[in-house]
Amino acid sequence: MTNQMRASYLVEPGEVALRNTDVPALDSDQVLVQVAAVGVCGSDVHFYQHGKLGPFVVDQPLILGHELSGVIAAVGSDVDPSRIGQRVAVEPQRPCGKCAQCNSGRYNLCPEMIFFATPPVDGAFCEYVAIQSKFAYEIPDSISFNAAALIEPLSVAIWALQRAEIKAGSTVLIAGAGPIGVIVAQAAKAMGATEIIITDISEDRLAFALKNGATRAINVANDNLDGVQVEIFVDASGSAPAVYAGIKAVGPAGYAILVGMGNDDVLLPVSHIQNNEIWVSGVFRYINTWPLGIQMVASGQIDLDVVVTATFGLSEVDAALNNGKLPNQLKAIVDPRIN
Amino acid sequence: MTNQMRASYLVEPGEVALRNTDVPALDSDQVLVQVAAVGVCGSDVHFYQHGKLGPFVVDQPLILGHELSGVIAAVGSDVDPSRIGQRVAVEPQRPCGKCAQCNSGRYNLCPEMIFFATPPVDGAFCEYVAIQSKFAYEIPDSISFNAAALIEPLSVAIWALQRAEIKAGSTVLIAGAGPIGVIVAQAAKAMGATEIIITDISEDRLAFALKNGATRAINVANDNLDGVQVEIFVDASGSAPAVYAGIKAVGPAGYAILVGMGNDDVLLPVSHIQNNEIWVSGVFRYINTWPLGIQMVASGQIDLDVVVTATFGLSEVDAALNNGKLPNQLKAIVDPRIN
Amino acid sequence: MTNQMRASYLVEPGEVALRNTDVPALDSDQVLVQVAAVGVCGSDVHFYQHGKLGPFVVDQPLILGHELSGVIAAVGSDVDPSRIGQRVAVEPQRPCGKCAQCNSGRYNLCPEMIFFATPPVDGAFCEYVAIQSKFAYEIPDSISFNAAALIEPLSVAIWALQRAEIKAGSTVLIAGAGPIGVIVAQAAKAMGATEIIITDISEDRLAFALKNGATRAINVANDNLDGVQVEIFVDASGSAPAVYAGIKAVGPAGYAILVGMGNDDVLLPVSHIQNNEIWVSGVFRYINTWPLGIQMVASGQIDLDVVVTATFGLSEVDAALNNGKLPNQLKAIVDPRIN
Amino acid sequence: MTNQMRASYLVEPGEVALRNTDVPALDSDQVLVQVAAVGVCGSDVHFYQHGKLGPFVVDQPLILGHELSGVIAAVGSDVDPSRIGQRVAVEPQRPCGKCAQCNSGRYNLCPEMIFFATPPVDGAFCEYVAIQSKFAYEIPDSISFNAAALIEPLSVAIWALQRAEIKAGSTVLIAGAGPIGVIVAQAAKAMGATEIIITDISEDRLAFALKNGATRAINVANDNLDGVQVEIFVDASGSAPAVYAGIKAVGPAGYAILVGMGNDDVLLPVSHIQNNEIWVSGVFRYINTWPLGIQMVASGQIDLDVVVTATFGLSEVDAALNNGKLPNQLKAIVDPRIN
């Protein structure tokens, strides 16, 4: 292994460039992961198109990508060298470990969080990344690198549903039948939900979701949610009208968890929330979800490979980032081991 | 006791009339309470001014008033007759006792709820009311009838803070230093909060709140909430800007509980809610709060008499309903035993 | 329908007698259920053999049986008459609906509880029983009367696992592969557990459990629990050594729920409980479990018919109560509609 | 500052010796604390008398003491040097920060925990200790070093009561009116409990407890707990009969938290636990309690100085460890700055 690697940088909005850079140096508690698969996330696309996302602005070349898997290639001085060669799924964050949030087990809310592909922290569209050993989770051979990378969005789904106190027999409404919506549907089923309604404006996406977790599909281009009442609503659309309508469909003492990112401020049906004592919140990434996610995929309860519709090499990151514009595409993967 | 009584009816918006009507008949599990004090609530005033509140329309003469105390004057066939003569605070609702919400202990969300002073159900601006025996809570001699009536708004405060998981050391922000805001401040202190910030645009109200529970006051006519971060926000204002600003002041994993009633739909800072995983909800009345409320008042932790600024007879209900327009008024009481 | 019915009474320990008695009169909120299937529970057998169970002594003839299903034959004055003819599973209890426990949704802990087949309250080894309408849950045609009766023990299992905060990915140890143990194993699987270890001293029972929910069986006649560590332990044996060993197998922050009834006082590994902050508790019947139980059975996640190994008529209740002494028997059913 | 310090070693059961040793070297995230006060804990006394405690055996000279405060004298390379000179209370543990327990915020259950004064890890009967910067909590001038040291046992009390879901209006029974029992009583009061019953066999201790938090005292040498029913029982005695009787006094859905350490195995009233669905558990140290403890002491809600009845120098550790045998002694303090 040389100490140089190839990496795909976002150099300005709409433009990525393949460059050589140093392989990351390891802290004593880290491992070096040779990246094998990186999922393209909506936030990557947003950075690519706009050069910023919410408060985060890309003002120097940045490596995108934070849904990843790979193989451990080297270990820091405090890590067991027998880990070298392990296939792993990566939880792409480094909390400080010292603050009140970290000490309380809510490390996702750590104010000092270092998170992949969030300026100025580089991500995973490159050959090697460094990560704390504890956040590189070994995966069994039965899990593909693609599926292992997608344990990141699965983690979002698991955490959203855990926050909504999902349990055997829960009823769930999901807005948006994109990759996240489909993964939420699969996770809801695996976590015991018995009625899983999904909405979208694409018949193709809805048909796909019905094959992968959802028990009922509603095309909100033609239909509304009148008469729908659920215990849990998960927004995976980021659409303000979908959020509004979804919350209205939540019954007494239910939960609305907003996963999709849209406008900073959204008009919500506050009287309905008050009169039904609905809990509204969002998720900010995840905590402690990889072990369960790996187990769900390994056991076959959840099929993440099914959402992968295209794969690209490291020199094709621009194509990967534009792939979502093509018809019938769900999740694109970048494999830095090819070209 | 005759079988006739006086009652003050809302006959049309802005007009109340004193009339004779039948003393309520008792179900076997009910008691008859001779009303001694009824607090005037903002919802009473809203019905008085507009003839409706949200989905509830007054389309026939209605007795308002739902914050009440009194003396048990008679009991139903299944109730111990020794209760006659007890001084009681009344929880003014009758859930069905059969539905999923009732069986789960969330009887406030019962879809079949019968609630005082909500059309078409009459309230307590009258001489006698009927209530289930279990919802007529005996009070010690040390609690005045006025204070006993105000265990109803105290219950709203307790329930809001319980839903926000208040505990020893919590930090709380309250928007609105009216009667509810001051009672929330007192309840927050009694429940262990150590920092209790209250906002209003009236210096007088803020000064009063500082003497009654609040540890810090911010006049939002002149100042903003920059730099304020709390674990719990309780809105007692119903003002959309106050709700927005209050939620922005909630830190990671905190709670925002919306008690005040304003517009049905409100613009909320959804990105802030998501990024900090804040739980936003409201309260719809209360459950199981009277025993604790009575204990808090009896022990002196909470002083409800302090918010009473005027008392009226049953023939003066219109004056009582207009009392809030006068300066320096917090809570008006109607005592049906006088004129 | 006459106003007389046949009923099987426990007249003294070891002796039951078939007698005629009045069909129960209905309260206004009750329905009359023509009994179709009654499961024989260990508590029935204990009353039959000893004439008492814990503090409860049978000092006058008593009808046993509390796991039941049937058909609504008549309704009280406040119940919709269209319910007549419905097939129902019965939750065999009547809480007072007035106390602090009932108001909090913990009606199973109601100090005024009236419970079937607990002296002096009669049970269901008879042709007709009266029950509150809300506790007679309609079942779909796909659920047999036998399975519907066994939603009662399934409810014990569901409630035990809910109290243990079971969730997707939980690991569970169950002591005792009798009917309750097998039903707990099935429920644990349906509620998301991925490792379900069951112990017994009968190879036949263990083999059966492995086919019905358990993922691993340990014969504690030959083997011990060394090396086993789980998040949840459910005792379904009532055996003090099994309880002790089971708690020792619970890891940090885990749960031990004692369902089986044995000695009043049991030696527990308190240091292990303290050092691992294990939560130890039991279940006392159940709350709000029938809807989920019916759903689980209707969806095929749980197969209750599989534990039924013998059926008896109302004149054969003694044989039903002795059936457990025969080899390879799990659950006996009494069908009062036959002889 | 030299690189040598004085330390009091337990060299064999019943014998301590003052020796010179190296001042601890600092890891990059640690601070060096000059010890100002160390409370003598029952576990210190047990090690002193028996040379072991449960599974922990002292097989080489060991420095005891884990309840401590002091002044930051030096900082590691990653710590802000401005901390030097701060007065601090020390949380005397170092969790691994990597395991499932740590990641979940239950760092007290970390299997790799390094804890002061637990063989082979040295404690604080010495001049200097090293601790992670985050576990050296700055204290205001209003808190004495003695009180700051006793935030450690206060933390045990806070954590026990938090686990018991204490809230405004809770009723609490405490067994044992020693230092821990009195501190639990004070903490219970500060956390909202309104009825705080304490038991002991010493009239003097009970009288003292009544002045410091308890609302009622029962001398169990003469009296029993008949008629007592509470929501929360905390054992601070380690006595098996007290634990048994205390659990029997817990009502429906209550909590029993066993803090005192006694026999490994204890006979518990399992039927009572089951029939009332009581949650029984213990505490293993604490998590995230120092900030609240400091706040409670700083605000005057809790007075820890009141339990200190004797102070000793570093050359008098044997006297400090024997001090509990004298009459009317509660908590002894060692101040390593004197002789």
PDB file of C-alpha atoms in Angstrom, chain A residues 47-157:
ATOM      1  CA  PHE A  47     -24.040  19.540  -2.040  1.00  0.00           C
ATOM      2  CA  TYR A  48     -23.134  18.690  -5.640  1.00  0.00           C
ATOM      3  CA  GLN A  49     -25.877  20.844  -7.065  1.00  0.00           C
ATOM      4  CA  HIS A  50     -25.825  23.798  -4.668  1.00  0.00           C
ATOM      5  CA  GLY A  51     -22.460  23.730  -2.933  1.00  0.00           C
ATOM      6  CA  LYS A  52     -24.185  23.898   0.410  1.00  0.00           C
ATOM      7  CA  LEU A  53     -26.802  22.237   2.580  1.00  0.00           C
ATOM      8  CA  GLY A  54     -28.495  24.188   5.335  1.00  0.00           C
ATOM      9  CA  PRO A  55     -25.782  25.860   7.379  1.00  0.00           C
ATOM     10  CA  PHE A  56     -22.983  23.831   5.754  1.00  0.00           C
ATOM     11  CA  VAL A  57     -21.115  25.488   2.860  1.00  0.00           C
ATOM     12  CA  VAL A  58     -18.464  23.825   0.699  1.00  0.00           C
ATOM     13  CA  ASP A  59     -15.767  26.478   0.464  1.00  0.00           C
ATOM     14  CA  GLN A  60     -12.849  24.198  -0.367  1.00  0.00           C
ATOM     15  CA  PRO A  61     -12.668  20.959  -2.363  1.00  0.00           C
ATOM     16  CA  LEU A  62     -14.577  18.273  -0.469  1.00  0.00           C
ATOM     17  CA  ILE A  63     -14.859  14.507  -0.792  1.00  0.00           C
ATOM     18  CA  LEU A  64     -18.542  13.532  -0.638  1.00  0.00           C
ATOM     19  CA  GLY A  65     -20.093  10.166   0.330  1.00  0.00           C
ATOM     20  CA  HIS A  66     -20.957   8.818   3.778  1.00  0.00           C
ATOM     21  CA  GLU A  67     -22.771   5.508   3.203  1.00  0.00           C
ATOM     22  CA  LEU A  68     -19.944   3.033   2.980  1.00  0.00           C
ATOM     23  CA  SER A  69     -18.446  -0.380   3.452  1.00  0.00           C
ATOM     24  CA  GLY A  70     -15.046  -1.848   2.794  1.00  0.00           C
ATOM     25  CA  VAL A  71     -12.177  -3.915   4.146  1.00  0.00           C
ATOM     26  CA  ILE A  72      -9.883  -3.024   7.027  1.00  0.00           C
ATOM     27  CA  ALA A  73      -6.422  -2.396   5.548  1.00  0.00           C
ATOM     28  CA  ALA A  74      -4.531  -1.155   8.598  1.00  0.00           C
ATOM     29  CA  VAL A  75      -5.116  -0.457  12.284  1.00  0.00           C
ATOM     30  CA  GLY A  76      -4.045   2.188  14.793  1.00  0.00           C
ATOM     31  CA  SER A  77      -1.702   1.409  17.652  1.00  0.00           C
ATOM     32  CA  ASP A  78      -4.466   0.576  20.137  1.00  0.00           C
ATOM     33  CA  VAL A  79      -6.451  -1.673  17.801  1.00  0.00           C
ATOM     34  CA  ASP A  80      -6.149  -5.433  17.545  1.00  0.00           C
ATOM     35  CA  PRO A  81      -4.165  -6.123  14.318  1.00  0.00           C
ATOM     36  CA  SER A  82      -6.258  -9.242  13.716  1.00  0.00           C
ATOM     37  CA  ARG A  83      -8.959  -6.896  12.457  1.00  0.00           C
ATOM     38  CA  ILE A  84      -6.971  -6.381   9.251  1.00  0.00           C
ATOM     39  CA  GLY A  85      -8.832  -8.030   6.397  1.00  0.00           C
ATOM     40  CA  GLN A  86     -12.282  -7.822   8.000  1.00  0.00           C
ATOM     41  CA  ARG A  87     -15.175  -6.769   5.796  1.00  0.00           C
ATOM     42  CA  VAL A  88     -16.941  -3.896   7.569  1.00  0.00           C
ATOM     43  CA  ALA A  89     -19.854  -1.494   7.437  1.00  0.00           C
ATOM     44  CA  VAL A  90     -18.875   1.975   8.594  1.00  0.00           C
ATOM     45  CA  GLU A  91     -20.786   4.311  10.924  1.00  0.00           C
ATOM     46  CA  PRO A  92     -19.403   7.531   9.472  1.00  0.00           C
ATOM     47  CA  GLN A  93     -19.118   9.769  12.495  1.00  0.00           C
ATOM     48  CA  ARG A  94     -16.781  10.662  15.332  1.00  0.00           C
ATOM     49  CA  PRO A  95     -18.428  12.121  18.441  1.00  0.00           C
ATOM     50  CA  CYS A  96     -16.231  13.792  21.065  1.00  0.00           C
ATOM     51  CA  GLY A  97     -16.915  11.254  23.806  1.00  0.00           C
ATOM     52  CA  LYS A  98     -16.752  13.912  26.504  1.00  0.00           C
ATOM     53  CA  CYS A  99     -19.876  16.052  26.414  1.00  0.00           C
ATOM     54  CA  ALA A 100     -23.216  15.649  28.161  1.00  0.00           C
ATOM     55  CA  GLN A 101     -24.803  14.262  24.997  1.00  0.00           C
ATOM     56  CA  CYS A 102     -22.059  11.669  24.504  1.00  0.00           C
ATOM     57  CA  ASN A 103     -22.136  10.661  28.154  1.00  0.00           C
ATOM     58  CA  SER A 104     -25.899  10.184  27.926  1.00  0.00           C
ATOM     59  CA  GLY A 105     -25.702   7.880  24.921  1.00  0.00           C
ATOM     60  CA  ARG A 106     -27.038  10.533  22.522  1.00  0.00           C
ATOM     61  CA  TYR A 107     -23.757  10.886  20.724  1.00  0.00           C
ATOM     62  CA  ASN A 108     -25.517  11.848  17.496  1.00  0.00           C
ATOM     63  CA  LEU A 109     -26.327  15.182  19.132  1.00  0.00           C
ATOM     64  CA  CYS A 110     -22.698  15.830  20.145  1.00  0.00           C
ATOM     65  CA  PRO A 111     -21.960  19.496  19.386  1.00  0.00           C
ATOM     66  CA  GLU A 112     -18.379  18.565  18.472  1.00  0.00           C
ATOM     67  CA  MET A 113     -19.407  15.850  16.034  1.00  0.00           C
ATOM     68  CA  ILE A 114     -17.092  15.142  13.112  1.00  0.00           C
ATOM     69  CA  PHE A 115     -19.228  13.687  10.329  1.00  0.00           C
ATOM     70  CA  PHE A 116     -18.199  12.340   6.921  1.00  0.00           C
ATOM     71  CA  ALA A 117     -18.850  14.515   3.868  1.00  0.00           C
ATOM     72  CA  THR A 118     -19.968  17.502   5.908  1.00  0.00           C
ATOM     73  CA  PRO A 119     -17.707  20.508   5.259  1.00  0.00           C
ATOM     74  CA  PRO A 120     -14.906  20.671   6.120  1.00  0.00           C
ATOM     75  CA  VAL A 121     -14.781  16.930   6.846  1.00  0.00           C
ATOM     76  CA  ASP A 122     -14.102  14.675   3.877  1.00  0.00           C
ATOM     77  CA  GLY A 123     -16.219  11.656   3.029  1.00  0.00           C
ATOM     78  CA  ALA A 124     -15.805   8.342   1.266  1.00  0.00           C
ATOM     79  CA  PHE A 125     -15.687   8.843  -2.525  1.00  0.00           C
ATOM     80  CA  CYS A 126     -12.034   7.788  -2.336  1.00  0.00           C
ATOM     81  CA  GLU A 127      -9.942   4.679  -1.836  1.00  0.00           C
ATOM     82  CA  TYR A 128      -9.311   4.799   1.925  1.00  0.00           C
ATOM     83  CA  VAL A 129     -10.955   6.327   4.969  1.00  0.00           C
ATOM     84  CA  ALA A 130     -10.027   6.364   8.654  1.00  0.00           C
ATOM     85  CA  ILE A 131     -12.658   5.604  11.295  1.00  0.00           C
ATOM     86  CA  GLN A 132     -12.676   4.658  14.980  1.00  0.00           C
ATOM     87  CA  SER A 133     -12.371   0.916  15.282  1.00  0.00           C
ATOM     88  CA  LYS A 134     -15.667   0.700  17.184  1.00  0.00           C
ATOM     89  CA  PHE A 135     -17.529   2.264  14.264  1.00  0.00           C
ATOM     90  CA  ALA A 136     -16.201  -0.260  11.722  1.00  0.00           C
ATOM     91  CA  TYR A 137     -18.625  -3.152  12.227  1.00  0.00           C
ATOM     92  CA  GLU A 138     -17.665  -6.560  10.938  1.00  0.00           C
ATOM     93  CA  ILE A 139     -20.192  -8.026   8.511  1.00  0.00           C
ATOM     94  CA  PRO A 140     -20.764 -11.668   7.630  1.00  0.00           C
ATOM     95  CA  ASP A 141     -19.970 -12.957   4.160  1.00  0.00           C
ATOM     96  CA  SER A 142     -23.677 -13.147   3.405  1.00  0.00           C
ATOM     97  CA  ILE A 143     -23.938  -9.354   3.308  1.00  0.00           C
ATOM     98  CA  SER A 144     -22.738  -7.736   0.098  1.00  0.00           C
ATOM     99  CA  PHE A 145     -20.610  -4.595   0.165  1.00  0.00           C
ATOM    100  CA  ASN A 146     -23.506  -2.722  -1.416  1.00  0.00           C
ATOM    101  CA  ALA A 147     -25.913  -3.830   1.292  1.00  0.00           C
ATOM    102  CA  ALA A 148     -23.310  -3.082   3.962  1.00  0.00           C
ATOM    103  CA  ALA A 149     -22.965   0.470   2.682  1.00  0.00           C
ATOM    104  CA  LEU A 150     -26.725   0.884   2.859  1.00  0.00           C
ATOM    105  CA  ILE A 151     -26.845   0.010   6.530  1.00  0.00           C
ATOM    106  CA  GLU A 152     -26.323   3.750   6.870  1.00  0.00           C
ATOM    107  CA  PRO A 153     -29.731   4.707   5.441  1.00  0.00           C
ATOM    108  CA  LEU A 154     -31.202   1.634   7.141  1.00  0.00           C
ATOM    109  CA  SER A 155     -29.878   3.103  10.380  1.00  0.00           C
ATOM    110  CA  VAL A 156     -31.834   6.272   9.734  1.00  0.00           C
ATOM    111  CA  ALA A 157     -34.940   4.157   9.282  1.00  0.00           C
TER     112      ALA A 157
END
